[in-house]
mmCIF file of C-alpha atoms in Angstrom:
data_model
loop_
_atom_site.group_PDB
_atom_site.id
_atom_site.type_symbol
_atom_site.label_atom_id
_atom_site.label_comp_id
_atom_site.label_asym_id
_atom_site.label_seq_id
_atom_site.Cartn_x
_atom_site.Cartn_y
_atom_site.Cartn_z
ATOM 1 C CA UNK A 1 6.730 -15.670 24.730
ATOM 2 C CA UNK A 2 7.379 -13.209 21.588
ATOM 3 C CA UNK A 3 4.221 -13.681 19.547
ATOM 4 C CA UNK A 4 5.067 -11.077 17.062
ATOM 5 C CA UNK A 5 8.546 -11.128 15.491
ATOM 6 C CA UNK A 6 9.650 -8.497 13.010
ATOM 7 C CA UNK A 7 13.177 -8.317 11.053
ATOM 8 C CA UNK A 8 14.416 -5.803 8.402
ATOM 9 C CA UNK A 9 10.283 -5.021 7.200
ATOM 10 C CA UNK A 10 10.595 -2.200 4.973
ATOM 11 C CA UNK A 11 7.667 -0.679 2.680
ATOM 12 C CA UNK A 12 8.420 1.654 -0.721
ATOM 13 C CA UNK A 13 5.676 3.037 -2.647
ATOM 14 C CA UNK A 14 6.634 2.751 -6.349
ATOM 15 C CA UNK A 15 5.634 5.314 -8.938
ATOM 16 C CA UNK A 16 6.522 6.976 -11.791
ATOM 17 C CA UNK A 17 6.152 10.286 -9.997
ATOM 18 C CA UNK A 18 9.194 9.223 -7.376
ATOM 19 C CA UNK A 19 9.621 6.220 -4.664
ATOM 20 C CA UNK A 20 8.370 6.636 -1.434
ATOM 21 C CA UNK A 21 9.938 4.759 1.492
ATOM 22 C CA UNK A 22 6.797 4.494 3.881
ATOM 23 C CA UNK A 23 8.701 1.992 6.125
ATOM 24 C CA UNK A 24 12.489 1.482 6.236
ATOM 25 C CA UNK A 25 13.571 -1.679 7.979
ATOM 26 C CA UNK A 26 12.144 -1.820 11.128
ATOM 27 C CA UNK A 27 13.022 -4.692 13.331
ATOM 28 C CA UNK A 28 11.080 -5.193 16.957
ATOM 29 C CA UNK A 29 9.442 -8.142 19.047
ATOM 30 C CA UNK A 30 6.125 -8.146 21.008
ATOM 31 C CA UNK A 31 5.924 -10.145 24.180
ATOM 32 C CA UNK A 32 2.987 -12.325 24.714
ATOM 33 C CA UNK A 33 -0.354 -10.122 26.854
ATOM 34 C CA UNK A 34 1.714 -6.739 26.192
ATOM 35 C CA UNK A 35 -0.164 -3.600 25.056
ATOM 36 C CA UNK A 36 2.943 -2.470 22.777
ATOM 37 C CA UNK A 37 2.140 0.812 21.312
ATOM 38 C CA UNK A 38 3.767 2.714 18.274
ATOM 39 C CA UNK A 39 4.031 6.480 18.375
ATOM 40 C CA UNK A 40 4.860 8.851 15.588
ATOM 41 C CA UNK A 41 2.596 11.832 13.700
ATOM 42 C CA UNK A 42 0.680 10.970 10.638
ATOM 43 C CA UNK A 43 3.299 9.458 7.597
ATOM 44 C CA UNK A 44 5.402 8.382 10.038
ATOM 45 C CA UNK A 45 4.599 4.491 8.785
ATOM 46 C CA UNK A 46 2.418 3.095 11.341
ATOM 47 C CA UNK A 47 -0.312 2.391 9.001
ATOM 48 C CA UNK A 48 1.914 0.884 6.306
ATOM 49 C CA UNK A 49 3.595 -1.520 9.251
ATOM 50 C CA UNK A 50 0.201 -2.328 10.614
ATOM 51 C CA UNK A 51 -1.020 -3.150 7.106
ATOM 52 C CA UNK A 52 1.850 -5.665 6.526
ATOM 53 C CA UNK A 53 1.259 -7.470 9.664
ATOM 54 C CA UNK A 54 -2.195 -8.135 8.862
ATOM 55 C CA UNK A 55 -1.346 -9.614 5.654
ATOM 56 C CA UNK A 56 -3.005 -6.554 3.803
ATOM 57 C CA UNK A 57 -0.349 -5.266 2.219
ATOM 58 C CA UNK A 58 2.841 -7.282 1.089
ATOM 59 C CA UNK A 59 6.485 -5.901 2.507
ATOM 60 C CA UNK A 60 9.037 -4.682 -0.250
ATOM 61 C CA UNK A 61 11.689 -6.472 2.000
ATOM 62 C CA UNK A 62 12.564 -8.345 5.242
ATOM 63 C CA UNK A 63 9.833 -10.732 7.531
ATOM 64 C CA UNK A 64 7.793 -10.578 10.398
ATOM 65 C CA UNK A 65 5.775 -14.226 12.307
ATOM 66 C CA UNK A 66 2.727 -13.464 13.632
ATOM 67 C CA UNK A 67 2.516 -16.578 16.302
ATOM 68 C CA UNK A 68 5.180 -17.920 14.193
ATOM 69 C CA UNK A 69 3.200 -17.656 10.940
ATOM 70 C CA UNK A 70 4.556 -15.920 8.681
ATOM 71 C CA UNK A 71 2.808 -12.589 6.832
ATOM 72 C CA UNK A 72 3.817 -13.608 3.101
ATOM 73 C CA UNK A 73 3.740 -17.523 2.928
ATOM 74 C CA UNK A 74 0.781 -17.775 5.570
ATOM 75 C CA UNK A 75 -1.573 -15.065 5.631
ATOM 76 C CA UNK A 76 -4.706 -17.411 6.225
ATOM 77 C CA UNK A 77 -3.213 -18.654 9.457
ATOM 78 C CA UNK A 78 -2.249 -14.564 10.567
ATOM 79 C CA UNK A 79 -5.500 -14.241 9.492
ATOM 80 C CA UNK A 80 -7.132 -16.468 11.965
ATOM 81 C CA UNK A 81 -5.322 -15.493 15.207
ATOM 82 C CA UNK A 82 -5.699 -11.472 14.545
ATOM 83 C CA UNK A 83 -8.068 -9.168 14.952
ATOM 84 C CA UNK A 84 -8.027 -5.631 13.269
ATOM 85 C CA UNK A 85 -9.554 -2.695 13.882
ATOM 86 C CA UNK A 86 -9.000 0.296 11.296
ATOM 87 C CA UNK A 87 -8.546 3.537 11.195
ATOM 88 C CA UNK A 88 -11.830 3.517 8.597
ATOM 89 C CA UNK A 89 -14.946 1.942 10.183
ATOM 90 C CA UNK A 90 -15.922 -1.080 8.722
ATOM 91 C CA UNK A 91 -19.242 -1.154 9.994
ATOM 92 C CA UNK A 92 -22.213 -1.459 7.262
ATOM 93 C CA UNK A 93 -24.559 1.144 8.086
ATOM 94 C CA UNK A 94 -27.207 -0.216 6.645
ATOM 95 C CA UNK A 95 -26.858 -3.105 8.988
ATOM 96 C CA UNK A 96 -28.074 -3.446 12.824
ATOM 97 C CA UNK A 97 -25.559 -3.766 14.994
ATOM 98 C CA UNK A 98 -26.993 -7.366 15.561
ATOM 99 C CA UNK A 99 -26.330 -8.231 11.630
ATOM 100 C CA UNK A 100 -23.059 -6.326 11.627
ATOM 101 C CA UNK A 101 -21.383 -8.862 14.121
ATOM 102 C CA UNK A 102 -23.513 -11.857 12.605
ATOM 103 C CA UNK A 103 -21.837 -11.221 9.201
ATOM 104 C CA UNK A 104 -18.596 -11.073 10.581
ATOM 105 C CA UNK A 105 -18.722 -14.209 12.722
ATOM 106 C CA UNK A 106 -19.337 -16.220 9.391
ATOM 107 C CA UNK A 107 -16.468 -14.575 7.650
ATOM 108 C CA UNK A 108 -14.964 -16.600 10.667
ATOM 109 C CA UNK A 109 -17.061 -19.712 9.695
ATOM 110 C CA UNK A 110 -18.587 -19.214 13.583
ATOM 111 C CA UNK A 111 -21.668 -21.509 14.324
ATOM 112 C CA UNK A 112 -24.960 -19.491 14.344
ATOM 113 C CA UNK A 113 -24.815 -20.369 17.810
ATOM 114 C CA UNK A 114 -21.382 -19.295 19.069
ATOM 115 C CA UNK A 115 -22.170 -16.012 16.817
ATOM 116 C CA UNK A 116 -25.341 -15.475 19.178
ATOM 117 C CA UNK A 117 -23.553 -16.140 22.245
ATOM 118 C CA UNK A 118 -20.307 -14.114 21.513
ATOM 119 C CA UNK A 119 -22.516 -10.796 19.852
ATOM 120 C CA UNK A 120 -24.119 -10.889 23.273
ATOM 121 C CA UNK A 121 -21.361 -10.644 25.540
ATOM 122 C CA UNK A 122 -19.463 -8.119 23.419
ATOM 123 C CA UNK A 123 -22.493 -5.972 22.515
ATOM 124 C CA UNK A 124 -23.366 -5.799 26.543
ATOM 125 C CA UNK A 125 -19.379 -5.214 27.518
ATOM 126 C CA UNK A 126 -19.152 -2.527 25.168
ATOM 127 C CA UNK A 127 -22.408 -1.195 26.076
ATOM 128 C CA UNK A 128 -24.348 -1.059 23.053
ATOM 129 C CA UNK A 129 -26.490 -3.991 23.448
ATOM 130 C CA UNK A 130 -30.094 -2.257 23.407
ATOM 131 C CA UNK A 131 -29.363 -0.460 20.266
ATOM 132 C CA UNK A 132 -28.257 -3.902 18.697
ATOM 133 C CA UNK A 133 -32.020 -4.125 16.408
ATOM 134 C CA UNK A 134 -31.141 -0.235 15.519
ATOM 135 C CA UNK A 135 -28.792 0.351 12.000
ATOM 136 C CA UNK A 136 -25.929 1.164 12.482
ATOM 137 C CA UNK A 137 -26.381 4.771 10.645
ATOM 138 C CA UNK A 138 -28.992 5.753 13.451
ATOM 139 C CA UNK A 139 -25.421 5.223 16.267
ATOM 140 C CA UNK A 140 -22.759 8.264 16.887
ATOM 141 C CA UNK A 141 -19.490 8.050 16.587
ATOM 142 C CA UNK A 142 -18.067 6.616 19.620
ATOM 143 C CA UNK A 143 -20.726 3.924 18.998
ATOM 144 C CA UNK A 144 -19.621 3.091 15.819
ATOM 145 C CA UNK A 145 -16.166 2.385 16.599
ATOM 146 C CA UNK A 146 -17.471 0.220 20.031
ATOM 147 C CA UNK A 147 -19.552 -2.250 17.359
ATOM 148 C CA UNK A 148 -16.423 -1.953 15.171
ATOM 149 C CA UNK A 149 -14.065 -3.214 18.079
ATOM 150 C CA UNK A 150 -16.610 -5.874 18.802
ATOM 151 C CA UNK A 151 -16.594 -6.469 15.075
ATOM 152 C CA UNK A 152 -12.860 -7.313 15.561
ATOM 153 C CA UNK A 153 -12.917 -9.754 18.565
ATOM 154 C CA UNK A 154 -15.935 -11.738 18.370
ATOM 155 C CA UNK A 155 -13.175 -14.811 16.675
ATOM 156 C CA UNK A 156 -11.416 -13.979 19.853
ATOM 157 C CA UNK A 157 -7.965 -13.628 18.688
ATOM 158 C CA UNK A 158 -4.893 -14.143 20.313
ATOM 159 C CA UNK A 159 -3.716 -10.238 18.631
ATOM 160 C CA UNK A 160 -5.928 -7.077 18.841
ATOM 161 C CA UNK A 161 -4.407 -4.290 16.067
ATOM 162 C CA UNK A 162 -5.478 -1.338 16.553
ATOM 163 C CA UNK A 163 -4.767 1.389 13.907
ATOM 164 C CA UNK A 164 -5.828 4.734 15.470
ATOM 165 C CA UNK A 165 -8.968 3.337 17.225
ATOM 166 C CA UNK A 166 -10.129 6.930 19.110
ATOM 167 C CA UNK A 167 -9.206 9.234 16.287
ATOM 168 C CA UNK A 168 -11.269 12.336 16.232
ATOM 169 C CA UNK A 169 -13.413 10.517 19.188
ATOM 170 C CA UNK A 170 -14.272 13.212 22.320
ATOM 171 C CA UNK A 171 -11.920 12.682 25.521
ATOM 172 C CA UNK A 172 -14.745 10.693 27.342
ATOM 173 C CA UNK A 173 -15.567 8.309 24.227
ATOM 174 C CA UNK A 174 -12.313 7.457 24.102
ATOM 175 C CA UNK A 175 -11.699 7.077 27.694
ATOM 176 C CA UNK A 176 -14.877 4.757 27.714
ATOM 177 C CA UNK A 177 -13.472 2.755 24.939
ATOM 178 C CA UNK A 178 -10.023 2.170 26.707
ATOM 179 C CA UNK A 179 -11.521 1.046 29.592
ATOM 180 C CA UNK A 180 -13.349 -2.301 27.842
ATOM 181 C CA UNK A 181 -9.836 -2.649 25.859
ATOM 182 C CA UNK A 182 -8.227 -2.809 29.013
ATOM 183 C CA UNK A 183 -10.891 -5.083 30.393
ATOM 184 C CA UNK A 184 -11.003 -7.372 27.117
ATOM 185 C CA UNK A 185 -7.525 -7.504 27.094
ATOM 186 C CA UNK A 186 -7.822 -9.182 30.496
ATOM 187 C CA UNK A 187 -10.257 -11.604 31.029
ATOM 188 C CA UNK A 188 -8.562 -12.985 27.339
ATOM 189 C CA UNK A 189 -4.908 -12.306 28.269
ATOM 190 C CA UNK A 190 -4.899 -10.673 24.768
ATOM 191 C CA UNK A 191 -1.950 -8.966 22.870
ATOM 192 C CA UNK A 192 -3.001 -5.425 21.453
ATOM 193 C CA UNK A 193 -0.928 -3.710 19.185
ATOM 194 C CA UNK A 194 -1.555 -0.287 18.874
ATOM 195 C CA UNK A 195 -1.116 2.686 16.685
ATOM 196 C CA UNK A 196 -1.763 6.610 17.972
ATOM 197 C CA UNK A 197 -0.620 9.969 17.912
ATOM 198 C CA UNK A 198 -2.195 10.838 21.234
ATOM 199 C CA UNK A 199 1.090 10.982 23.858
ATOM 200 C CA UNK A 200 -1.121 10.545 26.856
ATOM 201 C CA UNK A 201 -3.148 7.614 25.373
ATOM 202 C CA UNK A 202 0.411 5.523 24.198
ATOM 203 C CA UNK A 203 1.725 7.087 27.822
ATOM 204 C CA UNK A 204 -1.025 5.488 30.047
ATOM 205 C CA UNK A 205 -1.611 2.347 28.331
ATOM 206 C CA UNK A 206 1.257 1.034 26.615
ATOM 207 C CA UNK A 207 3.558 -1.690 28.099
ATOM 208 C CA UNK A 208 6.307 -0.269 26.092
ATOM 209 C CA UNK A 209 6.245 2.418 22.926
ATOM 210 C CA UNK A 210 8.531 2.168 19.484
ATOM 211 C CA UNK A 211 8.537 5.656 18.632
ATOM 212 C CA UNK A 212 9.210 5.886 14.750
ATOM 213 C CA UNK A 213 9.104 8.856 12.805
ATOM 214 C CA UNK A 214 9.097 8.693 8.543
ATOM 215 C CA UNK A 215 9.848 5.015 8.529
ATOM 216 C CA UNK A 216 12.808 4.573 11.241
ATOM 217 C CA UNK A 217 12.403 3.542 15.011
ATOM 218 C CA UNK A 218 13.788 5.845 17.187
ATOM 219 C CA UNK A 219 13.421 4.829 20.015
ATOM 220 C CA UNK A 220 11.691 1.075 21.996
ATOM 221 C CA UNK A 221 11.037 0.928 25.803
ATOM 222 C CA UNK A 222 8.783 1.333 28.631
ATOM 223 C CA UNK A 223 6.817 5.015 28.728
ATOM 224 C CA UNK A 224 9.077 5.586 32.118
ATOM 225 C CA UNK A 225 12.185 4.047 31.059
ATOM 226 C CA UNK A 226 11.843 6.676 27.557
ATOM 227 C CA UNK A 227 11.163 9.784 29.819
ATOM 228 C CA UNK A 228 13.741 8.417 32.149
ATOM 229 C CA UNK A 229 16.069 8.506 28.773
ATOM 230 C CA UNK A 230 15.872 12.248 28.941
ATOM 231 C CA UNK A 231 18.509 12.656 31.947
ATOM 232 C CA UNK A 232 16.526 14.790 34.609
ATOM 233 C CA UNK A 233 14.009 17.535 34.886
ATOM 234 C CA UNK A 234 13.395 20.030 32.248
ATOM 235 C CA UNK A 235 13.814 24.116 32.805
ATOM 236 C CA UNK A 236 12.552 26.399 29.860
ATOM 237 C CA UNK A 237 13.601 30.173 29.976
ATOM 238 C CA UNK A 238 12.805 33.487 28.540
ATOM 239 C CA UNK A 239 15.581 35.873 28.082
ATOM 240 C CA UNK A 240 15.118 39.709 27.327
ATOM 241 C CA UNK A 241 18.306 40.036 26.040
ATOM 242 C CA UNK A 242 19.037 38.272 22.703
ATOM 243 C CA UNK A 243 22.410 39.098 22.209
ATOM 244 C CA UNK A 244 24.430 35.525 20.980
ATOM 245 C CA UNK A 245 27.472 36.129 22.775
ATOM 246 C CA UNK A 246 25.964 36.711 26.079
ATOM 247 C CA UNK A 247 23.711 33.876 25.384
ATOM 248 C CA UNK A 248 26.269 32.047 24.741
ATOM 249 C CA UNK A 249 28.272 33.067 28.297
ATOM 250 C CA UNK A 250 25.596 31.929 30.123
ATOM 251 C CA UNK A 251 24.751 28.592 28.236
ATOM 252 C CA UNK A 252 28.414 27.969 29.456
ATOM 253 C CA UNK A 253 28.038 29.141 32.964
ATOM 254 C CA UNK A 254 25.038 27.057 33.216
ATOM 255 C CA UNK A 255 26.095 24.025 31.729
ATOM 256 C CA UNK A 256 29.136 24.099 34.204
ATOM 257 C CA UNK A 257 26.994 23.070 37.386
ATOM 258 C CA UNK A 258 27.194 19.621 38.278
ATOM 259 C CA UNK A 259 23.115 18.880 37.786
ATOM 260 C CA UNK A 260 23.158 20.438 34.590
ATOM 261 C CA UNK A 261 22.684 17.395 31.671
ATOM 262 C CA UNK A 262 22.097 19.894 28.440
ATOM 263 C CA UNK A 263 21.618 23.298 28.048
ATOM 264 C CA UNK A 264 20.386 24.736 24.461
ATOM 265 C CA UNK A 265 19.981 28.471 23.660
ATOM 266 C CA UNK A 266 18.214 29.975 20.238
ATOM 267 C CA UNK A 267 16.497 32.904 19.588
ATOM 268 C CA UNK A 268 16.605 34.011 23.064
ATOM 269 C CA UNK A 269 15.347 30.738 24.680
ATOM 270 C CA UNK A 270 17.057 28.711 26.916
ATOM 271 C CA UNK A 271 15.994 25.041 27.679
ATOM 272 C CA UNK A 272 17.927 23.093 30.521
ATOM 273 C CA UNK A 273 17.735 19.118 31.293
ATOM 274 C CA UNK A 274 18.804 18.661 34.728
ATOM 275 C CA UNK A 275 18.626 16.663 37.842
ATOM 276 C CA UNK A 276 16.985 18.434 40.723
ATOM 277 C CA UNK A 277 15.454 21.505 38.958
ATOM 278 C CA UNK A 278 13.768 22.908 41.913
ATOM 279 C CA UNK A 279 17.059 23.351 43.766
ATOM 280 C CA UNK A 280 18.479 24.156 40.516
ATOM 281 C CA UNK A 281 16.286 27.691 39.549
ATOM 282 C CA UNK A 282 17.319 29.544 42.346
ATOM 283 C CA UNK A 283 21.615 29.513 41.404
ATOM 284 C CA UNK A 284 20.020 29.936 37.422
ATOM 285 C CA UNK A 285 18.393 33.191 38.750
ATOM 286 C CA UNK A 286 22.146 34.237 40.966
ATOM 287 C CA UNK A 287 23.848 33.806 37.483
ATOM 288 C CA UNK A 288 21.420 35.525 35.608
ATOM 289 C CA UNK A 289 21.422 38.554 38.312
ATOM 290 C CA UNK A 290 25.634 38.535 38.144
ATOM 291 C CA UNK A 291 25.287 38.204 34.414
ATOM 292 C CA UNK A 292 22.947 41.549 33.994
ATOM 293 C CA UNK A 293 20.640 39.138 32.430
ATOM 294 C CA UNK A 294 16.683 39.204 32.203
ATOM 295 C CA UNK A 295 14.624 36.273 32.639
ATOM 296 C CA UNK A 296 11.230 37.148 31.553
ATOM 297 C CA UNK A 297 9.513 33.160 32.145
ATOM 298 C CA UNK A 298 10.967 30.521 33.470
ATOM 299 C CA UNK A 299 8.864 27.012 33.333
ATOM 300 C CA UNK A 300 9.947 23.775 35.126
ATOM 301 C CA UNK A 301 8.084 19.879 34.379
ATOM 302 C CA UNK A 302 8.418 16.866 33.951
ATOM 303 C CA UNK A 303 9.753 15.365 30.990
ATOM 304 C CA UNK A 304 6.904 13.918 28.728
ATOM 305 C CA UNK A 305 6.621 11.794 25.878
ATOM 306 C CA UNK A 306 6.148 15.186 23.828
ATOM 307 C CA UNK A 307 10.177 15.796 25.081
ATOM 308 C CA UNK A 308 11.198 12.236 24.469
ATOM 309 C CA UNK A 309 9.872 12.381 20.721
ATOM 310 C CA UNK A 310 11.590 15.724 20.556
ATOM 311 C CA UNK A 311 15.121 14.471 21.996
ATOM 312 C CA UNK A 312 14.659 11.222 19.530
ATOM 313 C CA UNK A 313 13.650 12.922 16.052
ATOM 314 C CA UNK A 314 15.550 16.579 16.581
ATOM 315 C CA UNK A 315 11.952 17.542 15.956
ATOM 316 C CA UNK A 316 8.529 18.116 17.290
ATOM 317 C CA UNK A 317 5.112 16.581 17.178
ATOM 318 C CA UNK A 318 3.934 17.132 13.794
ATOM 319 C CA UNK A 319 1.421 15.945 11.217
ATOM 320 C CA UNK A 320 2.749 15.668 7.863
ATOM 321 C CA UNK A 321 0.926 16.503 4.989
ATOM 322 C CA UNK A 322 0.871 14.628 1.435
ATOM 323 C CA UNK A 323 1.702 10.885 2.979
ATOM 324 C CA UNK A 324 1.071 7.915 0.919
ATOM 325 C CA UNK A 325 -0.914 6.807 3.443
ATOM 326 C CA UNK A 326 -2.880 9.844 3.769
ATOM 327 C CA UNK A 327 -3.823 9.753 -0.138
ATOM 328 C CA UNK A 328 -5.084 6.186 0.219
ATOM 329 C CA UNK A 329 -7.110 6.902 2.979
ATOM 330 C CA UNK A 330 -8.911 10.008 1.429
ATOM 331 C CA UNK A 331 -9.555 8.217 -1.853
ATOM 332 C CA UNK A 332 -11.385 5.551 0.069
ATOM 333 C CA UNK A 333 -13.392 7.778 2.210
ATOM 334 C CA UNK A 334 -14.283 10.007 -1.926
ATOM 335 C CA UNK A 335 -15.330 6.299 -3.395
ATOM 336 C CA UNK A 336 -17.215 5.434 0.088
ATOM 337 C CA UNK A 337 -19.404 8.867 -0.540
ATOM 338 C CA UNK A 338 -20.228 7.826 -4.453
#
């Protein structure tokens, strides 16, 4: 069952300083109890798209059906089958944790009673329940976003977003926190949608990954079918010599042997995508010897998600700076300090 449907949604930024197209008609489905990730450095768009599906912002073009609602002409009823949890905590610190969740079960319209009993068993799975009479501004980090992911289930919707949930979090925080998203999603045979920029995270938890990079999809499948996508094993040399032409002789006589998939030289470095590398090194070292040439490093692995963003965008891994959504962001966190 596809319970998230998306056609053509597209996103520009209008100002009198110059358009910016945050999200350029992306289309994509998500299968009912999936954890479908999307991938991409910060202004690729995954905010903006995430935004849109949670009725908070409005598209420029093109629709998406949230459980068959749709984001423009029924945003109450998206509203009542999502939860979201944002890159900015929404937590009140001046609040316990106890009268965080309280006042957002009534935003819900949640009996007192089903508030009590739901707070509980959230506060206790996500292991903050004896600090739930403490504010909030007395709990760390990782604790914050725990009562904020609590924050964002205790409806119990059918969708989890998550925008970025262990950003700037320490490897065991976040590790802790994917372990009750895992369990939530469960014991509720939820759908989680999920932003990050973290390849392993997206690469050990994610059904399937959209990679999209400023505004396009590049690339939709399973983490293994994606790597898989690369064509084989990949080599990375270092040559002494960086003369072009003989460079260039030996990209040739490489790229002649049957395992061979891709060979690309620059700047006297060589990288190789072929089938059964290990067997592989031995003939690249032969030609190099015949050739007079020096390899100074040679590096075999696995491809990674890292390789598969790089084979999709012709770039790699960055953060961009001076994103729309980057701007927003920062002037929320300036008026959150005033």
């Amino acid at each position: 069952m596809k319970v998230i449907e998306v056609k053509d949604l597209a996103k520009t930024y209008y100002s009198p300083f110059g358009n910016i197209e945050a999200v350029k008609g992306i289309s994509f489905e998500v299968e009912e109890g999936e954890i479908f990730g999307f991938l991409g450095p910060n202004g690729a768009g995954k905010s903006t798209t995430i935004m849109m599906l949670t009725t908070l912002l409005k598209p420029t073009r093109g629709t998406a059906k949230i459980l068959g609602y749709d984001i423009v002409h029924q945003p109450n009823q998206v509203r009542q089958v999502i939860g979201y949890v944002s890159q900015d905590l929404t937590v009140d610190d001046s609040l316990t944790g106890w009268e965080n969740m309280y006042l957002q079960g009534r935003f819900y319209h949640l009996p007192k009673e089903v508030i009590k009993e739901r707070a509980e068993e959230l506060l206790k799975l996500l292991k903050i329940y004896d600090r739930a009479k403490d504010k909030a501004e007395t709990y760390s980090g990782g604790m914050r976003k725990r009562l904020d992911i609590a924050m964002g289930l205790i409806h119990r919707p059918k969708i989890l977003f998550l925008d970025e949930p262990t950003l700037g979090l320490d490897v065991q925080t976040r590790q802790d926190i994917w372990e009750y998203v895992q369990k939530i999603r469960k014991e509720n045979k939820m759908t989680i949608f999920l932003t990050t920029h973290y390849m392993e995270e997206a690469d050990s938890l994610c059904d399937r990954i959209a990679i999209i990079d400023k505004g396009e999809i590049k690339a939709l499948d399973t983490p293994k079918n994606l790597k898989n996508s690369i064509g084989g094993d990949l080599i990375f040399l270092t040559i002494e010599d960086n003369i072009p032409e003989k460079l260039e002789r030996f990209r040739e006589k490489i790229k002649s042997l049957d395992p061979v998939k891709n060979v690309i030289t620059k700047d006297g470095k060589c990288n190789i995508v072929a089938s059964n590398a290990e067997r592989l090194i031995p003939v690249i070292f032969s030609i190099a010897f015949e050739m007079d040439i020096n390899i100074t490093s040679i590096t075999m692995k696995k491809p990674s998600l890292d390789d598969v963003y790089l084979a999709y965008t012709g770039k790699e891994f960055r953060d961009e700076e001076g994103s729309r959504e980057d701007a927003m962001r920062i002037r929320r966190l300036v008026r959150r300090t005033r």
